[in-house]
Coordinates of C-alpha atoms in Angstrom, one line a residue:
M1 CA 18.7 4.9 14.2
N2 CA 20.8 2.3 12.3
Q3 CA 21.1 2.3 8.5
D4 CA 18.7 -0.7 8.0
A5 CA 15.9 1.0 10.0
F6 CA 16.5 4.2 8.0
E7 CA 16.2 2.3 4.7
V8 CA 13.0 0.6 5.8
R9 CA 11.5 3.9 6.9
Q10 CA 12.4 5.5 3.6
Y11 CA 10.9 2.5 1.6
L12 CA 7.7 2.6 3.7
T13 CA 7.4 6.4 3.2
D14 CA 7.9 6.1 -0.6
K15 CA 5.4 3.2 -0.7
K16 CA 2.8 5.2 1.2
D17 CA 3.3 8.2 -1.1
D18 CA 2.7 5.9 -4.1
L19 CA -0.4 4.5 -2.6
A20 CA -1.6 8.0 -1.8
L21 CA -1.2 8.9 -5.5
K22 CA -3.3 5.8 -6.5
L23 CA -6.0 6.8 -4.0
D24 CA -5.9 10.3 -5.3
S25 CA -6.4 9.1 -8.9
L26 CA -9.4 7.0 -7.7
V27 CA -10.9 10.0 -6.0
D28 CA -10.4 12.0 -9.2
G29 CA -12.1 9.3 -11.2
Y30 CA -15.0 9.3 -8.8
W31 CA -15.3 13.1 -9.0
G32 CA -15.2 12.9 -12.8
A33 CA -18.0 10.3 -13.0
W34 CA -20.0 12.0 -10.2
R35 CA -19.8 15.4 -11.9
D36 CA -20.8 14.0 -15.3
I37 CA -23.9 12.3 -13.9
N38 CA -24.9 15.5 -12.0
R39 CA -24.6 17.5 -15.2
Q40 CA -26.9 15.1 -17.0
I41 CA -29.4 15.3 -14.2
I42 CA -29.3 19.1 -14.2
S43 CA -29.6 19.3 -18.0
Q44 CA -32.6 17.0 -18.0
S45 CA -34.3 18.6 -15.1
A46 CA -37.0 20.2 -17.3
N47 CA -38.1 16.7 -18.4
P48 CA -41.1 15.7 -16.1
D49 CA -40.4 12.0 -16.5
R50 CA -37.0 12.3 -14.8
T51 CA -37.1 12.0 -11.0
D52 CA -33.3 11.7 -10.3
K53 CA -31.9 14.2 -7.8
V54 CA -28.5 15.7 -8.0
G55 CA -25.9 13.8 -6.0
K56 CA -24.3 15.1 -2.9
V57 CA -21.8 12.5 -1.4
A58 CA -18.2 12.6 -2.6
P59 CA -14.8 11.7 -1.2
S60 CA -11.8 13.9 -0.6
I61 CA -8.2 13.2 0.6
R62 CA -6.7 15.0 3.6
I63 CA -3.0 14.8 4.5
Y64 CA -2.1 15.7 8.1
K65 CA 1.5 16.8 8.1
T66 CA 3.5 16.0 11.2
K67 CA 7.2 16.2 12.1
N68 CA 8.0 12.5 11.4
H69 CA 5.4 11.4 8.9
N70 CA 2.2 12.4 7.0
R71 CA -1.1 10.8 7.8
V72 CA -3.3 10.2 4.8
T73 CA -7.1 10.0 5.4
L74 CA -10.1 9.7 3.0
R75 CA -13.0 11.9 4.1
W76 CA -16.5 11.6 2.7
R77 CA -18.4 14.9 2.5
I78 CA -22.0 15.9 1.8
Y79 CA -22.1 18.7 -0.8
E80 CA -25.5 20.3 -0.7
N81 CA -26.8 23.6 -2.0
S82 CA -28.3 24.8 1.3
W83 CA -29.1 28.5 0.9
A84 CA -30.4 28.7 4.5
R85 CA -27.0 27.5 5.7
L86 CA -25.2 30.0 3.5
N87 CA -27.4 32.9 4.7
V88 CA -26.9 31.9 8.4
A89 CA -23.1 31.7 7.8
K90 CA -23.1 35.2 6.3
S91 CA -25.4 36.8 8.9
N92 CA -23.5 35.3 11.9
K93 CA -20.1 35.9 10.3
Q94 CA -19.3 32.3 10.7
T95 CA -16.9 30.6 8.3
L96 CA -18.6 29.4 5.2
R97 CA -18.6 25.7 4.8
Y98 CA -19.2 24.2 1.4
A99 CA -19.6 20.6 2.7
K100 CA -20.4 18.7 5.8
E101 CA -18.0 15.9 6.7
L102 CA -19.5 12.5 7.5
K103 CA -18.4 11.0 10.8
R104 CA -15.6 8.5 10.7
N105 CA -15.1 5.3 12.7
K106 CA -12.2 5.0 15.1
D107 CA -10.0 3.4 12.4
G108 CA -10.5 6.5 10.2
T109 CA -12.9 5.0 7.7
T110 CA -16.6 6.0 7.1
S111 CA -19.1 3.2 7.3
R112 CA -21.0 2.2 4.2
F113 CA -24.2 2.6 6.1
Q114 CA -23.4 6.3 6.7
L115 CA -22.6 6.8 3.0
V116 CA -25.7 5.0 1.7
K117 CA -27.9 6.8 4.2
N118 CA -26.9 10.2 2.8
A119 CA -26.5 9.3 -0.9
E120 CA -29.0 9.4 -3.7
S121 CA -30.0 6.0 -5.2
W122 CA -27.8 6.4 -8.2
E123 CA -24.8 7.3 -6.1
V124 CA -24.8 4.0 -4.2
S125 CA -23.5 2.0 -7.1
L126 CA -20.8 4.6 -7.7
I127 CA -19.8 4.5 -4.0
D128 CA -19.7 0.7 -4.0
E129 CA -17.5 0.6 -7.1
F130 CA -15.2 3.2 -5.5
L131 CA -15.0 1.3 -2.2
I132 CA -14.1 -2.0 -3.8
K133 CA -11.1 -0.3 -5.4
A134 CA -10.1 2.0 -2.5
E135 CA -10.4 -0.2 0.6
P136 CA -7.3 -2.3 -0.1
I137 CA -5.3 0.8 -0.7
I138 CA -6.6 2.5 2.5
T139 CA -5.8 -0.6 4.5
L140 CA -2.2 -0.7 3.2
I141 CA -1.8 3.0 3.9
N142 CA -3.0 2.5 7.5
M143 CA -0.7 -0.5 8.0
I144 CA 2.3 1.5 6.7
H145 CA 1.4 4.5 8.9
Q146 CA 1.3 2.2 12.0
S147 CA 4.7 0.7 11.0
L148 CA 6.2 4.2 10.6
K149 CA 4.9 5.1 14.0
L150 CA 6.6 2.0 15.5
L151 CA 9.8 2.9 13.8
N152 CA 9.7 6.4 15.1
N153 CA 9.0 5.2 18.6
T154 CA 12.0 2.9 18.4
K155 CA 14.1 5.8 17.3
T156 CA 12.9 7.8 20.3
L157 CA 13.7 5.0 22.7
E158 CA 17.2 4.6 21.2
T159 CA 17.8 8.3 21.7
E160 CA 16.6 8.2 25.3
E161 CA 18.9 5.1 26.0
I162 CA 21.9 6.9 24.6
Q163 CA 21.2 10.0 26.7
N164 CA 20.7 7.9 29.9
A165 CA 23.9 6.0 29.3
E166 CA 25.9 9.3 29.1

């Protein structure tokens, strides 16, 4: 790989890492707000006028590490206190899962419909606010990832051409 391609690859990798940090801070902000609202609901649960339910939908970031690059994905999970599921997991000696992951689309994102369907009414505004800020970052991360894949494919082709020429 020539020097220019190496510099471009390094720049894209650094930019993707910066965007992943921004996305991580957005997720942390969501979790902070989500946790605070849940605590308020729990503390006021004795009040018969309150009908709010504890929230259950929240995002997390997953980084798939590969040889040439790291794939950053945003996963949405349902965190519920399901004692039946916990007891089944213990009795069948299955691995204990604290959350169920929502299905993602082919592009790696979760549809708003899936999120709203599983969320409590107060969570919808929190999710919408998060998505407005996060979707441009997610799109850029995906574009950079595709560019890095193309650069790595070019590097592989160049290596094969050199080996065939010898």
